[in-house]
Amino acid sequence: MSSLKLLERKSTSDRISDELRQMIIEGALRPGEQLAEARIAEQLGVSRAPVREALQQLVQQKLLVAARNKGVTVVSFTASDIWEIYDARCAIESHAAVRIVEGGPGARARAVDGLRTVLDKLRVAVKRGDSRQISAADLDFHMTLVAAAGNSRLVDAYSILSAQTLTCINRLELALPSGDEVIDDHELLADAIASGDKDATVKAVHDHLTVAAGHLTAPPARATGNGRRPD
């Protein structure tokens, strides 16, 4: 029975983590806002243990910040943070895309079919003009690309970056691209994978994410060691 209790407690902490994560993404919890463990536990009618675990999960996912004597607060993303997020996304997506291309025609066809299915959802969101749905469908497209590589650890890492990205987009989007531009940009990515050209595919990922990051903040003034700005 003790094992069953542990499983139940973990499930509760996961549900709390999911709820708080969504509140951060949607902006219901604002940057710098302090989260009190005892207050959350009281509001939810649960013990403090699962709340503590949920908060720690979100600290590890860099959506919350823990500081001594200050408790836990909602993260405030800097320009440097944003470019790091997109740099990491570029590394994972480029690797996943190359793996898909190397998988041969069948792997490419399956991946592109999945991407075009999500692209249809993106078109619907664009037609409705719902910016939150557009952002969610956009990230779903990229998650589908990563998942198509067949590496569950890449998916786990990318899911954390996706939550950070959506939070940044909902807070900071400065230059909303037109609906046609959003669709065209993602079609270019799918077409690059379908072509089987690794270099073209990596370039498409790089260019796409560089432009996307630029919608959130200006590029850093200082270039990286290899002479390129991070993506």
PDB file of C-alpha atoms in Angstrom:
ATOM      1  CA  MET A   1       0.000   0.000   0.000  1.00  0.00           C
ATOM      2  CA  SER A   2       2.895   2.388   0.646  1.00  0.00           C
ATOM      3  CA  SER A   3       3.925   2.048  -3.001  1.00  0.00           C
ATOM      4  CA  LEU A   4       0.403   2.853  -4.138  1.00  0.00           C
ATOM      5  CA  LYS A   5       0.403   5.986  -1.983  1.00  0.00           C
ATOM      6  CA  LEU A   6       3.661   7.109  -3.554  1.00  0.00           C
ATOM      7  CA  LEU A   7       2.228   6.620  -7.024  1.00  0.00           C
ATOM      8  CA  GLU A   8      -0.895   8.563  -6.105  1.00  0.00           C
ATOM      9  CA  ARG A   9       1.180  11.419  -4.673  1.00  0.00           C
ATOM     10  CA  LYS A  10       3.349  11.579  -7.793  1.00  0.00           C
ATOM     11  CA  SER A  11       0.234  11.678  -9.950  1.00  0.00           C
ATOM     12  CA  THR A  12      -1.099  14.579  -7.893  1.00  0.00           C
ATOM     13  CA  SER A  13       2.149  16.512  -8.219  1.00  0.00           C
ATOM     14  CA  ASP A  14       2.146  15.963 -11.967  1.00  0.00           C
ATOM     15  CA  ARG A  15      -1.386  17.331 -12.242  1.00  0.00           C
ATOM     16  CA  ILE A  16      -0.460  20.375 -10.174  1.00  0.00           C
ATOM     17  CA  SER A  17       2.662  20.891 -12.288  1.00  0.00           C
ATOM     18  CA  ASP A  18       0.633  20.665 -15.491  1.00  0.00           C
ATOM     19  CA  GLU A  19      -1.889  23.216 -14.236  1.00  0.00           C
ATOM     20  CA  LEU A  20       0.740  25.695 -13.051  1.00  0.00           C
ATOM     21  CA  ARG A  21       2.733  25.262 -16.259  1.00  0.00           C
ATOM     22  CA  GLN A  22      -0.317  26.135 -18.331  1.00  0.00           C
ATOM     23  CA  MET A  23      -1.013  29.165 -16.160  1.00  0.00           C
ATOM     24  CA  ILE A  24       2.550  30.380 -16.715  1.00  0.00           C
ATOM     25  CA  ILE A  25       2.328  29.784 -20.477  1.00  0.00           C
ATOM     26  CA  GLU A  26      -0.997  31.601 -20.756  1.00  0.00           C
ATOM     27  CA  GLY A  27       0.132  34.503 -18.588  1.00  0.00           C
ATOM     28  CA  ALA A  28      -2.222  33.901 -15.674  1.00  0.00           C
ATOM     29  CA  LEU A  29       0.923  33.818 -13.539  1.00  0.00           C
ATOM     30  CA  ARG A  30       3.085  36.832 -14.332  1.00  0.00           C
ATOM     31  CA  PRO A  31       6.885  37.193 -14.453  1.00  0.00           C
ATOM     32  CA  GLY A  32       8.291  37.700 -10.964  1.00  0.00           C
ATOM     33  CA  GLU A  33       5.092  36.571  -9.247  1.00  0.00           C
ATOM     34  CA  GLN A  34       5.812  34.624  -6.079  1.00  0.00           C
ATOM     35  CA  LEU A  35       4.184  31.242  -5.553  1.00  0.00           C
ATOM     36  CA  ALA A  36       3.530  30.232  -1.959  1.00  0.00           C
ATOM     37  CA  GLU A  37       3.561  26.500  -1.383  1.00  0.00           C
ATOM     38  CA  ALA A  38       1.193  26.655   1.591  1.00  0.00           C
ATOM     39  CA  ARG A  39      -1.314  28.877  -0.195  1.00  0.00           C
ATOM     40  CA  ILE A  40      -1.433  26.643  -3.284  1.00  0.00           C
ATOM     41  CA  ALA A  41      -1.877  23.553  -1.128  1.00  0.00           C
ATOM     42  CA  GLU A  42      -4.750  25.212   0.743  1.00  0.00           C
ATOM     43  CA  GLN A  43      -6.467  26.338  -2.469  1.00  0.00           C
ATOM     44  CA  LEU A  44      -6.222  22.872  -4.000  1.00  0.00           C
ATOM     45  CA  GLY A  45      -7.112  20.994  -0.828  1.00  0.00           C
ATOM     46  CA  VAL A  46      -3.956  18.874  -0.878  1.00  0.00           C
ATOM     47  CA  SER A  47      -0.933  18.466   1.331  1.00  0.00           C
ATOM     48  CA  ARG A  48       2.163  20.571   0.764  1.00  0.00           C
ATOM     49  CA  ALA A  49       4.287  17.627  -0.401  1.00  0.00           C
ATOM     50  CA  PRO A  50       2.841  17.267  -3.936  1.00  0.00           C
ATOM     51  CA  VAL A  51       2.839  21.068  -4.334  1.00  0.00           C
ATOM     52  CA  ARG A  52       6.511  21.158  -3.362  1.00  0.00           C
ATOM     53  CA  GLU A  53       7.279  18.442  -5.920  1.00  0.00           C
ATOM     54  CA  ALA A  54       5.304  20.257  -8.628  1.00  0.00           C
ATOM     55  CA  LEU A  55       7.139  23.522  -7.979  1.00  0.00           C
ATOM     56  CA  GLN A  56      10.480  21.732  -8.096  1.00  0.00           C
ATOM     57  CA  GLN A  57       9.572  20.199 -11.467  1.00  0.00           C
ATOM     58  CA  LEU A  58       8.873  23.653 -12.854  1.00  0.00           C
ATOM     59  CA  VAL A  59      12.126  25.010 -11.408  1.00  0.00           C
ATOM     60  CA  GLN A  60      13.983  22.237 -13.232  1.00  0.00           C
ATOM     61  CA  GLN A  61      12.114  23.172 -16.419  1.00  0.00           C
ATOM     62  CA  LYS A  62      13.217  26.815 -15.917  1.00  0.00           C
ATOM     63  CA  LEU A  63       9.681  28.156 -15.734  1.00  0.00           C
ATOM     64  CA  LEU A  64      10.096  29.001 -12.048  1.00  0.00           C
ATOM     65  CA  VAL A  65      13.092  30.381 -10.195  1.00  0.00           C
ATOM     66  CA  ALA A  66      13.987  29.364  -6.634  1.00  0.00           C
ATOM     67  CA  ALA A  67      16.041  31.776  -4.563  1.00  0.00           C
ATOM     68  CA  ARG A  68      17.110  31.534  -0.946  1.00  0.00           C
ATOM     69  CA  ASN A  69      14.913  33.634   1.343  1.00  0.00           C
ATOM     70  CA  LYS A  70      12.720  34.618  -1.616  1.00  0.00           C
ATOM     71  CA  GLY A  71      10.857  31.388  -2.274  1.00  0.00           C
ATOM     72  CA  VAL A  72       9.756  30.468  -5.789  1.00  0.00           C
ATOM     73  CA  THR A  73       8.856  33.022  -8.453  1.00  0.00           C
ATOM     74  CA  VAL A  74       7.756  32.901 -12.091  1.00  0.00           C
ATOM     75  CA  VAL A  75      10.692  33.261 -14.463  1.00  0.00           C
ATOM     76  CA  SER A  76      11.365  36.496 -16.342  1.00  0.00           C
ATOM     77  CA  PHE A  77      13.013  35.690 -19.669  1.00  0.00           C
ATOM     78  CA  THR A  78      15.788  38.014 -20.825  1.00  0.00           C
ATOM     79  CA  ALA A  79      16.842  38.538 -24.435  1.00  0.00           C
ATOM     80  CA  SER A  80      19.794  36.246 -23.773  1.00  0.00           C
ATOM     81  CA  ASP A  81      17.437  33.550 -22.451  1.00  0.00           C
ATOM     82  CA  ILE A  82      15.318  33.753 -25.587  1.00  0.00           C
ATOM     83  CA  TRP A  83      18.257  33.311 -27.935  1.00  0.00           C
ATOM     84  CA  GLU A  84      19.528  30.403 -25.835  1.00  0.00           C
ATOM     85  CA  ILE A  85      16.109  28.734 -26.093  1.00  0.00           C
ATOM     86  CA  TYR A  86      16.051  29.118 -29.861  1.00  0.00           C
ATOM     87  CA  ASP A  87      19.675  28.028 -30.155  1.00  0.00           C
ATOM     88  CA  ALA A  88      18.815  24.828 -28.279  1.00  0.00           C
ATOM     89  CA  ARG A  89      15.717  24.324 -30.395  1.00  0.00           C
ATOM     90  CA  CYS A  90      17.803  24.725 -33.541  1.00  0.00           C
ATOM     91  CA  ALA A  91      20.288  22.095 -32.346  1.00  0.00           C
ATOM     92  CA  ILE A  92      17.567  19.559 -31.540  1.00  0.00           C
ATOM     93  CA  GLU A  93      15.447  20.194 -34.634  1.00  0.00           C
ATOM     94  CA  SER A  94      18.444  20.132 -36.976  1.00  0.00           C
ATOM     95  CA  HIS A  95      19.597  16.824 -35.517  1.00  0.00           C
ATOM     96  CA  ALA A  96      16.104  15.349 -35.702  1.00  0.00           C
ATOM     97  CA  ALA A  97      15.632  16.527 -39.286  1.00  0.00           C
ATOM     98  CA  VAL A  98      18.945  14.998 -40.372  1.00  0.00           C
ATOM     99  CA  ARG A  99      17.979  11.691 -38.748  1.00  0.00           C
ATOM    100  CA  ILE A 100      14.682  11.748 -40.639  1.00  0.00           C
ATOM    101  CA  VAL A 101      16.421  12.445 -43.950  1.00  0.00           C
ATOM    102  CA  GLU A 102      18.972   9.697 -43.283  1.00  0.00           C
ATOM    103  CA  GLY A 103      16.100   7.291 -42.589  1.00  0.00           C
ATOM    104  CA  GLY A 104      15.341   7.136 -46.299  1.00  0.00           C
ATOM    105  CA  PRO A 105      12.251   7.805 -48.429  1.00  0.00           C
ATOM    106  CA  GLY A 106       9.862   5.955 -46.135  1.00  0.00           C
ATOM    107  CA  ALA A 107      10.939   7.840 -43.025  1.00  0.00           C
ATOM    108  CA  ARG A 108      10.773  11.136 -44.885  1.00  0.00           C
ATOM    109  CA  ALA A 109       7.311  10.400 -46.244  1.00  0.00           C
ATOM    110  CA  ARG A 110       5.964   9.468 -42.791  1.00  0.00           C
ATOM    111  CA  ALA A 111       7.469  12.571 -41.238  1.00  0.00           C
ATOM    112  CA  VAL A 112       6.167  14.886 -43.958  1.00  0.00           C
ATOM    113  CA  ASP A 113       2.684  13.346 -43.742  1.00  0.00           C
ATOM    114  CA  GLY A 114       2.654  14.093 -40.012  1.00  0.00           C
ATOM    115  CA  LEU A 115       3.906  17.626 -40.565  1.00  0.00           C
ATOM    116  CA  ARG A 116       1.297  18.347 -43.226  1.00  0.00           C
ATOM    117  CA  THR A 117      -1.450  17.079 -40.900  1.00  0.00           C
ATOM    118  CA  VAL A 118      -0.366  19.602 -38.265  1.00  0.00           C
ATOM    119  CA  LEU A 119       0.006  22.235 -40.963  1.00  0.00           C
ATOM    120  CA  ASP A 120      -3.683  21.831 -41.717  1.00  0.00           C
ATOM    121  CA  LYS A 121      -4.417  22.595 -38.045  1.00  0.00           C
ATOM    122  CA  LEU A 122      -2.190  25.651 -38.294  1.00  0.00           C
ATOM    123  CA  ARG A 123      -4.178  26.844 -41.319  1.00  0.00           C
ATOM    124  CA  VAL A 124      -7.406  26.525 -39.332  1.00  0.00           C
ATOM    125  CA  ALA A 125      -5.911  28.528 -36.441  1.00  0.00           C
ATOM    126  CA  VAL A 126      -4.677  31.217 -38.857  1.00  0.00           C
ATOM    127  CA  LYS A 127      -8.108  31.424 -40.465  1.00  0.00           C
ATOM    128  CA  ARG A 128      -9.686  31.942 -37.052  1.00  0.00           C
ATOM    129  CA  GLY A 129      -7.123  34.600 -36.208  1.00  0.00           C
ATOM    130  CA  ASP A 130      -6.553  33.121 -32.755  1.00  0.00           C
ATOM    131  CA  SER A 131      -2.965  33.983 -31.827  1.00  0.00           C
ATOM    132  CA  ARG A 132      -2.830  31.457 -28.967  1.00  0.00           C
ATOM    133  CA  GLN A 133      -4.066  28.641 -31.221  1.00  0.00           C
ATOM    134  CA  ILE A 134      -1.576  29.697 -33.898  1.00  0.00           C
ATOM    135  CA  SER A 135       1.291  29.537 -31.404  1.00  0.00           C
ATOM    136  CA  ALA A 136       0.175  26.156 -30.084  1.00  0.00           C
ATOM    137  CA  ALA A 137      -0.191  24.690 -33.590  1.00  0.00           C
ATOM    138  CA  ASP A 138       3.168  26.176 -34.555  1.00  0.00           C
ATOM    139  CA  LEU A 139       4.922  24.432 -31.648  1.00  0.00           C
ATOM    140  CA  ASP A 140       2.970  21.240 -32.369  1.00  0.00           C
ATOM    141  CA  PHE A 141       4.452  21.270 -35.882  1.00  0.00           C
ATOM    142  CA  HIS A 142       7.973  21.491 -34.502  1.00  0.00           C
ATOM    143  CA  MET A 143       7.313  18.848 -31.846  1.00  0.00           C
ATOM    144  CA  THR A 144       6.009  16.557 -34.602  1.00  0.00           C
ATOM    145  CA  LEU A 145       9.250  17.096 -36.511  1.00  0.00           C
ATOM    146  CA  VAL A 146      11.339  16.158 -33.464  1.00  0.00           C
ATOM    147  CA  ALA A 147       9.161  13.148 -32.610  1.00  0.00           C
ATOM    148  CA  ALA A 148       9.510  11.823 -36.157  1.00  0.00           C
ATOM    149  CA  ALA A 149      13.215  11.206 -35.475  1.00  0.00           C
ATOM    150  CA  GLY A 150      12.190   8.407 -33.120  1.00  0.00           C
ATOM    151  CA  ASN A 151      14.297   9.498 -30.118  1.00  0.00           C
ATOM    152  CA  SER A 152      12.205   9.832 -26.961  1.00  0.00           C
ATOM    153  CA  ARG A 153      14.941  11.737 -25.121  1.00  0.00           C
ATOM    154  CA  LEU A 154      14.993  14.405 -27.803  1.00  0.00           C
ATOM    155  CA  VAL A 155      11.225  14.714 -27.385  1.00  0.00           C
ATOM    156  CA  ASP A 156      11.552  15.062 -23.598  1.00  0.00           C
ATOM    157  CA  ALA A 157      14.174  17.798 -23.942  1.00  0.00           C
ATOM    158  CA  TYR A 158      12.200  19.561 -26.638  1.00  0.00           C
ATOM    159  CA  SER A 159       8.964  19.554 -24.635  1.00  0.00           C
ATOM    160  CA  ILE A 160      10.660  21.698 -21.989  1.00  0.00           C
ATOM    161  CA  LEU A 161      11.871  24.141 -24.646  1.00  0.00           C
ATOM    162  CA  SER A 162       8.374  24.213 -26.161  1.00  0.00           C
ATOM    163  CA  ALA A 163       6.840  25.338 -22.861  1.00  0.00           C
ATOM    164  CA  GLN A 164       9.498  28.041 -22.509  1.00  0.00           C
ATOM    165  CA  THR A 165       8.924  29.140 -26.105  1.00  0.00           C
ATOM    166  CA  LEU A 166       5.157  29.419 -25.739  1.00  0.00           C
ATOM    167  CA  THR A 167       5.623  31.444 -22.557  1.00  0.00           C
ATOM    168  CA  CYS A 168       7.954  33.834 -24.378  1.00  0.00           C
ATOM    169  CA  ILE A 169       5.632  34.137 -27.389  1.00  0.00           C
ATOM    170  CA  ASN A 170       2.566  34.880 -25.282  1.00  0.00           C
ATOM    171  CA  ARG A 171       4.451  37.546 -23.328  1.00  0.00           C
ATOM    172  CA  LEU A 172       6.732  39.135 -25.865  1.00  0.00           C
ATOM    173  CA  GLU A 173       5.752  38.691 -29.512  1.00  0.00           C
ATOM    174  CA  LEU A 174       6.773  41.986 -31.111  1.00  0.00           C
ATOM    175  CA  ALA A 175       6.310  41.393 -34.830  1.00  0.00           C
ATOM    176  CA  LEU A 176       3.481  39.045 -35.607  1.00  0.00           C
ATOM    177  CA  PRO A 177       4.016  37.524 -39.068  1.00  0.00           C
ATOM    178  CA  SER A 178       1.074  37.426 -41.445  1.00  0.00           C
ATOM    179  CA  GLY A 179      -0.992  34.266 -41.711  1.00  0.00           C
ATOM    180  CA  ASP A 180       0.372  33.530 -45.169  1.00  0.00           C
ATOM    181  CA  GLU A 181       3.932  33.969 -43.917  1.00  0.00           C
ATOM    182  CA  VAL A 182       3.368  31.548 -41.042  1.00  0.00           C
ATOM    183  CA  ILE A 183       2.013  28.878 -43.381  1.00  0.00           C
ATOM    184  CA  ASP A 184       4.665  29.428 -46.052  1.00  0.00           C
ATOM    185  CA  ASP A 185       7.528  29.231 -43.567  1.00  0.00           C
ATOM    186  CA  HIS A 186       6.351  25.871 -42.254  1.00  0.00           C
ATOM    187  CA  GLU A 187       5.685  24.533 -45.723  1.00  0.00           C
ATOM    188  CA  LEU A 188       9.308  25.326 -46.600  1.00  0.00           C
ATOM    189  CA  LEU A 189      10.455  23.191 -43.683  1.00  0.00           C
ATOM    190  CA  ALA A 190       8.281  20.255 -44.725  1.00  0.00           C
ATOM    191  CA  ASP A 191       9.433  20.604 -48.346  1.00  0.00           C
ATOM    192  CA  ALA A 192      13.095  20.642 -47.285  1.00  0.00           C
ATOM    193  CA  ILE A 193      12.687  17.363 -45.407  1.00  0.00           C
ATOM    194  CA  ALA A 194      10.784  15.838 -48.323  1.00  0.00           C
ATOM    195  CA  SER A 195      13.651  16.783 -50.668  1.00  0.00           C
ATOM    196  CA  GLY A 196      16.103  14.534 -48.842  1.00  0.00           C
ATOM    197  CA  ASP A 197      18.792  17.233 -48.987  1.00  0.00           C
ATOM    198  CA  LYS A 198      20.442  17.373 -45.549  1.00  0.00           C
ATOM    199  CA  ASP A 199      22.165  20.710 -46.054  1.00  0.00           C
ATOM    200  CA  ALA A 200      18.998  22.366 -47.330  1.00  0.00           C
ATOM    201  CA  THR A 201      17.027  20.912 -44.430  1.00  0.00           C
ATOM    202  CA  VAL A 202      19.450  22.152 -41.776  1.00  0.00           C
ATOM    203  CA  LYS A 203      19.497  25.593 -43.404  1.00  0.00           C
ATOM    204  CA  ALA A 204      15.694  25.678 -43.474  1.00  0.00           C
ATOM    205  CA  VAL A 205      15.537  24.895 -39.749  1.00  0.00           C
ATOM    206  CA  HIS A 206      18.212  27.477 -38.970  1.00  0.00           C
ATOM    207  CA  ASP A 207      16.607  30.237 -41.036  1.00  0.00           C
ATOM    208  CA  HIS A 208      13.129  29.536 -39.710  1.00  0.00           C
ATOM    209  CA  LEU A 209      14.120  29.667 -36.046  1.00  0.00           C
ATOM    210  CA  THR A 210      16.349  32.697 -36.481  1.00  0.00           C
ATOM    211  CA  VAL A 211      13.435  34.661 -37.927  1.00  0.00           C
ATOM    212  CA  ALA A 212      11.095  33.349 -35.210  1.00  0.00           C
ATOM    213  CA  ALA A 213      13.461  34.438 -32.444  1.00  0.00           C
ATOM    214  CA  GLY A 214      13.647  37.871 -34.060  1.00  0.00           C
ATOM    215  CA  HIS A 215       9.889  38.218 -33.563  1.00  0.00           C
ATOM    216  CA  LEU A 216      10.518  38.137 -29.815  1.00  0.00           C
ATOM    217  CA  THR A 217      13.638  40.203 -29.313  1.00  0.00           C
ATOM    218  CA  ALA A 218      16.500  41.848 -31.152  1.00  0.00           C
ATOM    219  CA  PRO A 219      19.490  39.604 -31.881  1.00  0.00           C
ATOM    220  CA  PRO A 220      22.382  39.903 -29.430  1.00  0.00           C
ATOM    221  CA  ALA A 221      24.952  42.497 -30.448  1.00  0.00           C
ATOM    222  CA  ARG A 222      27.885  40.172 -29.921  1.00  0.00           C
ATOM    223  CA  ALA A 223      28.355  37.209 -32.259  1.00  0.00           C
ATOM    224  CA  THR A 224      29.212  33.728 -31.013  1.00  0.00           C
ATOM    225  CA  GLY A 225      32.659  32.222 -31.265  1.00  0.00           C
ATOM    226  CA  ASN A 226      32.014  30.737 -34.696  1.00  0.00           C
ATOM    227  CA  GLY A 227      31.061  34.129 -36.111  1.00  0.00           C
ATOM    228  CA  ARG A 228      27.336  33.385 -36.246  1.00  0.00           C
ATOM    229  CA  ARG A 229      24.570  34.708 -34.082  1.00  0.00           C
ATOM    230  CA  PRO A 230      22.779  32.047 -32.033  1.00  0.00           C
ATOM    231  CA  ASP A 231      19.457  30.841 -33.486  1.00  0.00           C
TER     232      ASP A 231
END
